[in-house]
Coordinates of C-alpha atoms and ligand atoms in Angstrom, one line a residue:
X1 CA 68.2 -37.5 14.9
X2 CA 69.3 -35.3 17.8
X3 CA 66.0 -36.0 19.6
X4 CA 66.4 -39.8 19.1
X5 CA 70.0 -39.5 20.5
X6 CA 68.7 -37.5 23.5
X7 CA 65.9 -40.0 24.2
X8 CA 68.4 -42.9 24.0
X9 CA 70.7 -41.0 26.4
X10 CA 67.8 -40.3 28.8
X11 CA 66.8 -44.0 28.6
X12 CA 70.4 -45.0 29.5
X13 CA 70.4 -42.8 32.5
X14 CA 67.1 -44.0 33.6
X15 CA 68.1 -47.6 33.1
X16 CA 71.3 -47.2 35.1
X17 CA 69.5 -45.5 38.0
X18 CA 66.9 -48.3 38.1
X19 CA 69.6 -50.9 38.0
X20 CA 71.2 -49.5 41.1
X21 CA 68.0 -48.9 42.9
X22 CA 68.4 -45.1 42.6
X23 CA 65.2 -44.6 40.7
X24 CA 63.6 -42.7 43.6
X25 CA 65.8 -39.8 42.3
X26 CA 63.7 -39.7 39.2
X27 CA 60.4 -39.5 40.9
X28 CA 60.2 -35.7 40.8
X29 CA 61.3 -35.5 37.2
X30 CA 59.5 -36.2 33.8
X31 CA 62.2 -38.8 33.2
X32 CA 60.1 -41.0 35.5
X33 CA 57.7 -41.7 32.6
X34 CA 60.6 -43.7 31.1
X35 CA 61.0 -45.8 34.2
X36 CA 58.7 -48.7 33.2
X37 CA 60.5 -48.9 29.8
X38 CA 63.8 -48.8 31.5
X39 CA 62.8 -51.6 33.8
X40 CA 62.0 -53.8 30.8
X41 CA 65.6 -53.3 29.6
X42 CA 67.4 -53.6 32.8
X43 CA 67.9 -57.3 32.4
X44 CA 71.0 -57.4 34.6
X45 CA 69.2 -55.8 37.5
X46 CA 71.6 -55.8 40.4
X47 CA 69.9 -58.1 42.9
X48 CA 72.4 -57.1 45.5
X49 CA 72.0 -53.4 44.7
X50 CA 69.7 -52.8 47.6
X51 CA 72.2 -54.4 50.1
X52 CA 74.6 -51.7 49.2
X53 CA 74.6 -48.2 50.8
X54 CA 73.1 -45.3 48.8
X55 CA 76.6 -43.8 48.4
X56 CA 78.0 -47.0 46.9
X57 CA 75.0 -47.4 44.5
X58 CA 75.5 -43.9 43.4
X59 CA 79.2 -44.5 42.8
X60 CA 78.5 -47.6 40.7
X61 CA 75.8 -45.8 38.7
X62 CA 78.1 -42.9 37.9
X63 CA 80.9 -45.2 36.9
X64 CA 78.5 -46.9 34.5
X65 CA 77.3 -43.6 33.0
X66 CA 80.8 -42.7 31.8
X67 CA 83.8 -40.4 32.3
X68 CA 81.9 -37.1 32.5
X69 CA 79.6 -38.4 35.2
X70 CA 82.6 -39.9 37.0
X71 CA 84.3 -36.5 37.0
X72 CA 81.1 -35.0 38.3
X73 CA 81.0 -37.5 41.1
X74 CA 84.7 -36.7 41.9
X75 CA 83.8 -33.0 42.1
X76 CA 80.8 -33.6 44.3
X77 CA 82.9 -35.7 46.7
X78 CA 84.8 -32.5 47.5
X79 CA 81.6 -30.5 48.1
X80 CA 81.2 -31.6 51.7
X81 CA 79.4 -28.4 52.3
X82 CA 76.6 -29.8 50.1
X83 CA 76.9 -33.6 50.1
X84 CA 76.3 -35.8 53.2
X85 CA 79.5 -37.4 54.4
X86 CA 78.5 -41.0 53.6
X87 CA 77.9 -40.2 50.0
X88 CA 81.0 -37.9 49.7
X89 CA 83.2 -40.7 51.1
X90 CA 81.9 -43.1 48.5
X91 CA 82.2 -40.6 45.6
X92 CA 85.8 -39.9 46.7
X93 CA 86.6 -43.5 45.7
X94 CA 85.6 -42.9 42.1
X95 CA 88.4 -43.7 39.7
X96 CA 88.7 -42.6 36.1
X97 CA 88.1 -45.9 34.3
X98 CA 88.6 -44.9 30.7
X99 CA 90.2 -46.8 27.9
X100 CA 93.3 -45.1 26.5
X101 CA 92.8 -43.9 22.9
X102 CA 95.2 -45.2 20.3
X103 CA 98.7 -43.7 19.9
X104 CA 97.7 -43.2 16.2
X105 CA 94.9 -40.9 17.2
X106 CA 97.2 -39.1 19.6
X107 CA 99.8 -38.6 16.8
X108 CA 97.1 -37.3 14.4
X109 CA 95.9 -34.7 16.9
X110 CA 99.5 -33.6 17.6
X111 CA 100.4 -33.3 13.9
X112 CA 97.2 -31.6 13.0
X113 CA 97.6 -29.1 15.9
X114 CA 101.3 -28.4 15.3
X115 CA 101.0 -28.3 11.5
X116 CA 104.1 -30.5 11.1
X117 CA 105.0 -34.2 11.4
X118 CA 105.8 -35.7 14.7
X119 CA 109.3 -36.6 13.5
X120 CA 110.0 -32.9 12.7
X121 CA 109.6 -31.9 16.3
X122 CA 110.3 -35.0 18.4
X123 CA 113.2 -37.4 18.2
X124 CA 111.3 -39.9 20.3
X125 CA 107.6 -40.5 21.1
X126 CA 106.5 -43.2 23.5
X127 CA 103.4 -44.8 22.0
X128 CA 102.3 -46.3 25.3
X129 CA 100.6 -43.5 27.3
X130 CA 102.0 -42.6 30.7
X131 CA 98.4 -41.9 31.8
X132 CA 95.0 -41.7 30.3
X133 CA 92.1 -39.8 31.9
X134 CA 88.7 -38.7 30.9
X135 CA 89.7 -35.5 29.2
X136 CA 93.3 -36.1 28.0
X137 CA 96.1 -38.6 27.7
X138 CA 99.8 -38.1 28.4
X139 CA 102.7 -39.4 26.4
X140 CA 106.4 -39.2 27.1
X141 CA 108.6 -37.8 24.3
X142 CA 112.0 -36.2 23.6
X143 CA 112.4 -33.0 21.7
X144 CA 114.8 -32.7 18.8
X145 CA 116.8 -30.5 21.0
X146 CA 117.2 -33.3 23.5
X147 CA 114.9 -32.2 26.4
X148 CA 112.7 -34.9 27.9
X149 CA 109.1 -33.8 27.8
X150 CA 105.5 -35.0 28.2
X151 CA 102.8 -34.3 25.7
X152 CA 99.3 -33.9 26.9
X153 CA 96.7 -34.6 24.2
X154 CA 93.0 -33.9 24.4
X155 CA 90.7 -36.9 23.8
X156 CA 89.3 -36.8 20.3
X157 CA 85.7 -35.5 20.1
X158 CA 85.7 -34.8 23.8
X159 CA 84.0 -31.4 23.4
X160 CA 80.9 -33.0 21.7
X161 CA 80.7 -35.7 24.4
X162 CA 80.9 -33.1 27.2
X163 CA 78.2 -30.9 25.6
X164 CA 75.9 -33.9 25.2
X165 CA 76.3 -35.1 28.8
X166 CA 76.1 -31.6 30.2
X167 CA 72.9 -30.7 28.3
X168 CA 71.3 -33.7 29.9
X169 CA 72.7 -32.8 33.3
X170 CA 71.2 -29.2 32.9
X171 CA 67.8 -30.8 32.0
X172 CA 67.9 -33.1 35.1
X173 CA 69.0 -30.2 37.4
X174 CA 66.2 -27.9 36.1
X175 CA 63.6 -30.6 36.6
X176 CA 65.0 -31.5 40.0
X177 CA 64.9 -27.8 41.1
X178 CA 61.4 -27.4 39.8
X179 CA 60.0 -30.3 41.7
X180 CA 62.2 -30.7 44.8
X181 CA 62.8 -28.2 47.6
X182 CA 65.9 -30.2 48.6
X183 CA 67.4 -29.8 45.1
X184 CA 66.7 -26.0 45.3
X185 CA 68.4 -25.8 48.7
X186 CA 71.4 -27.6 47.2
X187 CA 71.3 -25.3 44.2
X188 CA 71.8 -28.2 41.8
X189 CA 71.8 -26.0 38.7
X190 CA 74.6 -23.9 40.2
X191 CA 76.6 -27.1 40.8
X192 CA 76.2 -28.2 37.1
X193 CA 77.1 -24.7 36.0
X194 CA 80.2 -24.7 38.1
X195 CA 81.1 -28.1 36.6
X196 CA 80.5 -26.8 33.1
X197 CA 82.9 -23.9 33.5
X198 CA 85.5 -26.2 35.1
X199 CA 85.3 -28.5 32.1
X200 CA 85.3 -25.6 29.6
X201 CA 88.6 -24.5 31.1
X202 CA 90.0 -28.0 31.0
X203 CA 89.4 -28.6 27.3
X204 CA 91.5 -25.7 26.3
X205 CA 95.1 -26.7 27.2
X206 CA 96.4 -23.2 26.6
X207 CA 94.6 -22.2 29.8
X208 CA 96.4 -25.0 31.7
X209 CA 99.7 -24.0 30.0
X210 CA 99.2 -20.3 31.0
X211 CA 98.4 -21.3 34.6
X212 CA 101.5 -23.5 34.7
X213 CA 103.7 -20.7 33.5
X214 CA 102.2 -18.3 36.0
X215 CA 102.7 -20.6 39.0
X216 CA 106.2 -21.4 37.8
X217 CA 106.9 -17.7 37.7
X218 CA 105.5 -17.2 41.2
X219 CA 107.8 -19.8 42.7
X220 CA 110.8 -19.1 40.5
X221 CA 114.0 -19.9 42.6
X222 CA 111.8 -21.2 45.5
X223 CA 113.1 -24.1 47.4
X224 CA 109.6 -25.0 48.4
X225 CA 107.9 -25.7 45.0
X226 CA 109.0 -26.5 41.5
X227 CA 106.7 -26.2 38.5
X228 CA 107.7 -27.7 35.1
X229 CA 108.5 -25.4 32.2
X230 CA 105.9 -25.1 29.4
X231 CA 107.2 -25.4 25.8
X232 CA 105.0 -22.7 24.2
X233 CA 106.2 -23.3 20.7
X234 CA 104.5 -26.7 20.8
X235 CA 101.5 -25.8 22.8
X236 CA 98.0 -25.4 21.2
X237 CA 94.4 -25.8 22.4
X238 CA 94.5 -29.6 22.1
X239 CA 98.2 -30.2 22.8
X240 CA 100.5 -29.1 25.5
X241 CA 104.2 -29.9 25.8
X242 CA 105.9 -29.5 29.2
X243 CA 109.1 -30.5 30.8
X244 CA 109.2 -34.0 32.1
X245 CA 109.6 -34.1 35.9
X246 CA 110.9 -36.9 38.1
X247 CA 109.9 -37.3 41.7
X248 CA 108.3 -39.5 44.4
X249 CA 104.5 -39.4 44.3
X250 CA 103.2 -37.7 47.4
X251 CA 100.8 -40.6 48.1
X252 CA 103.7 -43.0 48.4
X253 CA 104.4 -42.3 52.1
X254 CA 106.4 -45.5 52.5
X255 CA 108.8 -44.6 49.7
X256 CA 109.2 -41.1 51.0
X257 CA 110.1 -42.5 54.4
X258 CA 112.5 -44.9 52.9
X259 CA 114.2 -42.0 51.1
X260 CA 114.7 -40.5 54.5
X261 CA 112.4 -37.5 54.0
X262 CA 111.8 -35.3 57.0
X263 CA 108.1 -35.8 57.1
X264 CA 107.3 -33.0 59.5
X265 CA 109.2 -30.6 57.3
X266 CA 107.4 -32.0 54.3
X267 CA 104.0 -31.4 55.9
X268 CA 104.9 -27.9 57.1
X269 CA 106.2 -27.0 53.7
X270 CA 102.9 -28.1 52.2
X271 CA 101.0 -25.8 54.5
X272 CA 103.4 -22.9 53.8
X273 CA 103.1 -23.4 50.0
X274 CA 99.3 -23.3 50.3
X275 CA 99.2 -20.1 52.4
X276 CA 101.8 -18.4 50.2
X277 CA 99.8 -19.2 47.1
X278 CA 96.6 -17.9 48.8
X279 CA 97.8 -14.8 50.7
X280 CA 100.9 -13.7 48.8
X281 CA 100.0 -14.6 45.2
X282 CA 96.1 -14.8 45.3
X283 CA 96.6 -17.7 42.8
X284 CA 96.4 -21.3 44.1
X285 CA 96.5 -24.8 42.6
X286 CA 93.0 -26.1 43.2
X287 CA 93.3 -29.7 41.9
X288 CA 95.7 -31.1 44.5
X289 CA 95.0 -34.7 44.2
X290 CA 97.9 -37.1 44.9
X291 CA 98.5 -37.8 41.1
X292 CA 99.4 -34.2 40.7
X293 CA 102.0 -33.8 43.4
X294 CA 105.5 -35.2 43.5
X295 CA 108.4 -34.7 45.8
X296 CA 112.0 -34.0 44.9
X297 CA 113.9 -35.9 47.6
X298 CA 117.4 -35.0 46.6
X299 CA 117.8 -33.2 49.9
X300 CA 115.6 -35.2 52.3
X301 CA 115.8 -32.6 55.0
X302 CA 114.5 -29.9 52.6
X303 CA 112.1 -31.8 50.4
X304 CA 110.9 -29.8 47.4
X305 CA 107.3 -30.2 46.1
X306 CA 106.6 -30.5 42.4
X307 CA 103.2 -29.6 41.1
X308 CA 101.7 -30.6 37.7
X309 CA 98.2 -30.3 36.2
X310 CA 97.4 -26.7 36.7
X311 CA 94.1 -26.9 34.9
X312 CA 92.1 -25.7 37.9
X313 CA 93.4 -22.7 39.7
X314 CA 91.7 -20.4 42.2
X315 CA 92.1 -16.7 42.4
X316 CA 91.2 -14.4 45.3
X317 CA 90.8 -10.6 45.6
X318 CA 91.9 -8.5 48.5
X319 CA 88.4 -8.6 50.1
X320 CA 88.4 -12.4 50.0
X321 CA 91.8 -12.6 51.6
X322 CA 90.9 -10.2 54.4
X323 CA 87.6 -12.1 55.0
X324 CA 89.6 -15.4 55.3
X325 CA 92.4 -14.1 57.5
X326 CA 90.1 -12.3 59.9
X327 CA 87.7 -15.2 60.1
X328 CA 90.4 -17.7 60.7
X329 CA 91.9 -15.6 63.5
X330 CA 88.5 -14.9 65.1
X331 CA 87.7 -18.6 64.9
X332 CA 90.8 -19.7 66.7
X333 CA 90.1 -17.0 69.4
X334 CA 86.6 -18.5 69.5
X335 CA 85.3 -14.9 69.0
X336 CA 82.0 -15.8 67.2
X337 CA 80.6 -12.3 67.7
X338 CA 83.6 -11.0 65.7
X339 CA 82.9 -13.5 63.0
X340 CA 79.2 -12.4 62.8
X341 CA 80.2 -8.8 62.7
X342 CA 82.8 -9.4 60.0
X343 CA 80.1 -10.8 57.8
X344 CA 77.9 -7.8 58.2
X345 CA 80.8 -5.3 57.9
X346 CA 82.0 -6.8 54.7
X347 CA 78.5 -6.7 53.2
X348 CA 78.3 -10.5 52.8
X349 CA 75.2 -10.7 55.1
X350 CA 72.3 -8.3 55.1
X351 CA 72.5 -5.5 57.7
X352 CA 69.2 -6.4 59.2
X353 CA 70.3 -9.9 60.2
X354 CA 70.4 -10.1 64.0
X355 CA 74.1 -10.4 65.0
X356 CA 73.3 -12.3 68.2
X357 CA 71.3 -14.8 66.3
X358 CA 74.0 -15.3 63.6
X359 CA 76.6 -15.4 66.3
X360 CA 74.9 -18.2 68.2
X361 CA 74.3 -20.2 65.0
X362 CA 78.1 -19.9 64.2
X363 CA 78.9 -20.9 67.8
X364 CA 76.6 -24.0 67.6
X365 CA 78.3 -25.0 64.3
X366 CA 81.9 -24.3 65.4
X367 CA 82.2 -25.3 69.0
X368 CA 82.1 -29.1 68.3
X369 CA 85.2 -28.6 66.2
X370 CA 87.0 -27.5 69.4
X371 CA 86.0 -30.8 71.0
X372 CA 89.2 -32.2 69.3
X373 CA 92.8 -31.8 70.1
X374 CA 94.3 -28.6 68.7
X375 CA 96.4 -30.6 66.3
X376 CA 93.2 -32.1 64.8
X377 CA 91.3 -28.9 64.3
X378 CA 90.6 -28.3 60.7
X379 CA 90.4 -24.9 58.9
X380 CA 88.6 -26.6 56.0
X381 CA 86.0 -28.1 58.3
X382 CA 85.5 -24.7 59.9
X383 CA 84.9 -23.1 56.5
X384 CA 82.4 -25.8 55.7
X385 CA 80.5 -25.1 58.9
X386 CA 80.7 -21.3 58.3
X387 CA 79.4 -21.5 54.8
X388 CA 76.6 -23.8 55.7
X389 CA 75.5 -21.4 58.5
X390 CA 76.0 -18.4 56.3
X391 CA 73.8 -19.9 53.6
X392 CA 71.0 -20.2 56.2
X393 CA 71.3 -16.5 56.7
X394 CA 71.1 -15.9 52.9
X395 CA 74.7 -15.3 52.3
X396 CA 75.7 -16.3 48.7
X397 CA 79.0 -18.0 49.2
X398 CA 81.4 -17.0 46.5
X399 CA 82.6 -20.0 44.2
X400 CA 86.3 -18.9 44.7
X401 CA 85.9 -19.4 48.5
X402 CA 84.3 -22.8 48.0
X403 CA 87.2 -23.8 45.8
X404 CA 89.6 -22.6 48.5
X405 CA 87.7 -24.5 51.2
X406 CA 87.9 -27.7 49.1
X407 CA 91.6 -27.2 48.5
X408 CA 92.3 -26.4 52.1
X409 CA 90.5 -29.6 53.2
X410 CA 92.6 -31.5 50.9
X411 CA 95.9 -29.8 52.0
X412 CA 95.0 -30.6 55.6
X413 CA 94.2 -34.2 54.8
X414 CA 97.5 -34.6 52.9
X415 CA 99.5 -32.8 55.7
X416 CA 98.1 -35.2 58.4
X417 CA 98.6 -38.2 56.2
X418 CA 102.3 -37.2 55.9
X419 CA 102.7 -36.2 59.5
X420 CA 99.8 -37.1 61.8
X421 CA 100.8 -34.6 64.6
X422 CA 100.8 -31.7 62.2
X423 CA 99.4 -28.6 64.0
X424 CA 98.1 -26.5 61.2
X425 CA 97.3 -23.6 63.5
X426 CA 100.8 -23.4 64.8
X427 CA 102.1 -23.2 61.2
X428 CA 99.5 -20.9 59.8
X429 CA 98.9 -18.5 62.7
X430 CA 102.1 -16.5 62.5
X431 CA 101.7 -16.3 58.7
X432 CA 98.2 -14.9 59.0
X433 CA 99.1 -12.4 61.7
X434 CA 102.0 -11.2 59.7
X435 CA 99.9 -10.8 56.6
X436 CA 97.3 -8.8 58.5
X437 CA 100.0 -6.6 60.0
X438 CA 101.4 -6.0 56.6
X439 CA 98.0 -4.9 55.4
X440 CA 97.9 -1.9 57.7
X441 CA 101.6 -1.2 58.5
X442 CA 104.2 1.0 56.6
X443 CA 104.8 -1.9 54.3
X444 CA 101.2 -1.6 53.1
X445 CA 101.7 2.1 52.4
X446 CA 105.0 1.3 50.6
X447 CA 103.2 -1.3 48.5
X448 CA 100.4 1.1 47.7
X449 CA 102.9 3.7 46.6
X450 CA 104.7 1.1 44.6
X451 CA 101.4 0.0 42.9
X452 CA 100.3 3.6 42.2
X453 CA 103.7 4.9 41.1
X454 CA 103.6 3.7 37.5
X455 CA 100.2 5.5 37.1
X456 CA 101.6 8.7 38.7
X457 CA 104.8 8.5 36.5
X458 CA 102.6 8.0 33.5
X459 CA 100.8 11.2 34.3
X460 CA 103.9 13.1 35.3
X461 CA 105.0 14.3 31.8
X462 CA 101.6 15.7 31.3
X463 CA 101.7 17.8 34.4
X464 CA 103.5 21.0 32.9
X465 CA 100.9 21.0 30.1
X466 CA 98.1 20.4 32.4
X467 CA 99.4 23.2 34.7
X468 CA 99.7 25.6 31.7
X469 CA 96.2 24.8 30.6
X470 CA 94.9 25.3 34.0
X471 CA 96.8 28.6 34.6
X472 CA 95.4 29.9 31.3
X473 CA 92.0 28.8 32.3
X474 CA 92.5 30.5 35.7
X475 CA 93.6 33.7 33.9
X476 CA 90.4 33.7 31.7
X477 CA 88.3 33.1 34.8
X478 CA 90.1 35.9 36.6
X479 CA 89.4 38.2 33.7
X480 CA 85.8 37.3 33.7
X481 CA 85.8 37.8 37.4
X482 CA 87.4 41.3 37.0
X483 CA 84.7 42.4 34.6
X484 CA 82.0 41.0 36.9
X485 CA 83.6 42.9 39.8
X486 CA 83.4 46.1 37.7
X487 CA 79.8 45.5 36.9
X488 CA 79.0 45.0 40.5
X489 CA 80.9 48.2 41.5
X490 CA 79.0 50.1 38.9
X491 CA 75.7 48.7 40.1
X492 CA 76.6 49.6 43.6
X493 CA 77.5 53.2 42.5
X494 CA 74.2 53.4 40.6
X495 CA 72.3 52.3 43.7
X496 CA 74.2 54.8 45.8
X497 CA 73.4 57.6 43.4
X498 CA 69.8 56.5 43.1
X499 CA 69.4 56.7 46.8
X500 CA 71.2 60.1 46.8
X501 CA 68.6 61.4 44.2
X502 CA 65.8 60.1 46.4
X503 CA 67.3 62.0 49.4
X504 CA 67.5 65.2 47.3
X505 CA 63.9 64.8 46.1
X506 CA 62.7 64.4 49.7
X507 CA 64.7 67.4 50.9
X508 CA 63.6 69.4 47.9
X509 CA 59.9 68.5 48.6
X510 CA 60.5 69.4 52.3
X511 CA 61.8 72.9 51.4
X512 CA 59.0 73.4 48.9
X513 CA 56.4 72.6 51.6
X514 CA 58.2 74.9 54.1
X515 CA 58.2 77.7 51.4
X516 CA 54.5 77.3 51.0
X517 CA 53.9 77.4 54.8
X518 CA 56.1 80.5 55.1
X519 CA 54.2 82.2 52.4
X520 CA 50.9 81.4 54.2
X521 CA 52.3 82.4 57.6
X522 CA 53.9 85.7 56.6
X523 CA 52.0 86.8 53.5
X524 CA 53.4 90.3 53.7
X525 CA 57.0 89.3 53.5
X526 CA 57.4 86.8 50.6
X527 CA 61.3 87.0 50.6
X528 CA 61.9 84.1 53.1
X529 CA 59.4 82.0 51.4
X530 CA 61.1 82.7 48.0
X531 CA 64.6 81.9 49.4
X532 CA 63.4 78.5 50.9
X533 CA 61.4 77.8 47.7
X534 CA 64.6 78.4 45.6
X535 CA 66.6 76.1 47.8
X536 CA 63.9 73.4 47.6
X537 CA 63.8 73.8 43.8
X538 CA 67.5 73.4 43.6
X539 CA 67.3 70.1 45.5
X540 CA 64.4 68.9 43.3
X541 CA 66.4 69.8 40.1
X542 CA 69.4 68.0 41.5
X543 CA 67.3 64.9 42.2
X544 CA 66.2 64.8 38.6
X545 CA 69.8 65.0 37.3
X546 CA 70.4 61.9 35.1
X547 CA 72.2 59.2 37.0
X548 CA 75.5 58.5 35.2
X549 CA 77.5 55.4 35.8
X550 CA 81.2 55.6 35.4
Ligands
ATP1 N1 105.4 -33.0 33.5 C1 105.2 -34.3 33.8 N2 106.3 -35.1 34.0 C2 106.1 -36.4 34.3 N3 105.0 -37.0 34.4 C3 103.9 -36.3 34.2 C4 103.9 -34.9 33.8 N4 102.7 -34.4 33.6 C5 101.9 -35.5 33.8 N5 102.6 -36.6 34.1 C6 102.0 -37.9 34.4 O1 100.7 -38.1 33.8 C7 99.7 -38.2 34.8 C8 98.5 -37.5 34.3 O2 98.8 -36.1 34.1 P1 97.7 -34.9 34.4 O3 97.3 -35.0 35.8 O4 98.3 -33.7 34.0 O5 96.6 -35.4 33.4 P2 95.0 -35.3 33.6 O6 94.5 -35.8 32.3 O7 94.6 -34.0 34.1 O8 94.7 -36.4 34.7 P3 93.8 -36.2 36.0 O9 92.5 -35.7 35.4 O10 93.7 -37.6 36.5 O11 94.4 -35.3 36.9 C9 100.3 -37.7 36.1 O12 99.7 -38.3 37.2 C10 101.7 -38.1 35.9 O13 102.0 -39.4 36.3

């Protein structure tokens, strides 16, 4: 049954690709055997398909293949380091075109997840969804306690649908990589894997809820960004309840202007929020499309951002941040040698890579960016060029950095849409320099002490015990040392006595020899010979005295 379903699915993909004149993508794969069959079934062959650009045909095909493919296309549209601009631009136009599921189904999921009736928790539930996307649907509601909330409900059976589509995507990617060097260069399997892990996180709403709480905590009392409160008592893996927010959608520039918002301030604040999330918190919102950002315009001179949908967040470690800050600064100083050295120093690139060669490749990729006015220079574009160049030198670009580059590109685009003269460098440079200074200055030492202190304090009560144990051990070692010292002294004495005995034996033998000679020389007078002989004997006896060791 499963195989039949798989075959049917494969046929559907094949048919769609044929319909949009994209069947050349199948040529390297075994799916191509299905092509003639698919052609038979593609009655409504798009005669005009070949008049359309390849990007447009791909967009239409993905739309037809369904929500999971649409989402894949949307993700690919942000991978400008991999996808050519004409295709990326078309894919960026992909819209979720999914039918909402019925409010009955939504109610069932909520009640089953909360283990109680809807009426027990909510005084009001709007059966018309506020929004409906490929993974979830959002309904407005009011809690019994009176708070206005929204309920995000996962689409029924979404997990099975995702698994089915993904297993086909994995197959296609494996075949493509097996037969096409271009697919291998683009690391298609990696792309599908990344997509898989993104979806995996999105289908557990507790992850999104935890991210929302964390971001809210990071910007507690901030006048830059507001994040709605999560109602944990009513949040499960398939249901999430959050505070309902009101604000002007960020994409509605006309309305923002009508509301008298200071657009330069708004754009600057956007950049500041991004750099704060990246460099201060190492935790950034990575799904910043216009539907997820609103503005509280109560004070138009100090507009406050509101962020929702924290399903995809990026995290960075200290090395990533240092890498980014140093590279950005070196880039704006046009110090390409420094950029090349930074890659080797941080171990991202093999030590045996020629720095001059790498430097000149980076120069060739980055100099064109400086052909524009400073206010148009893009950090995100720089990162794309850098990653593309680094890949040629066998650097494996970390997924968290790619996520950051995508978000950065988006933040820049948004900033310039709000305020075309926005000079990102002017806003970001002081921030980066200060951050780097803080990394090596007294503040860094203070921070290090602050971080280590709990560990030291945790060990502090054990210190007397540890000291006692060690002093005791030291005593035992000293005792051992004493007895060893005694043994050595005894050995030395023994050696000394032994050498004394040797001396006595030699002297005694000398006297014995002399006594013999005297007796031979003066045979008539044996007295001197006798005296010398006795002295010699005395020495010899002494040398034979047992050597006693004290
Ligand atoms: N806390 C909220 N208050 C008010 N409206 C909200 C809230 N959360 C979501 N919405 C509305 O619901 C829409 C969809 O919400 P959200 O982006 O969280 O869902 P999603 O399923 O992840 O959609 P997508 O995939 O398109 O981002 C938002 O664009 C917004 O209009």
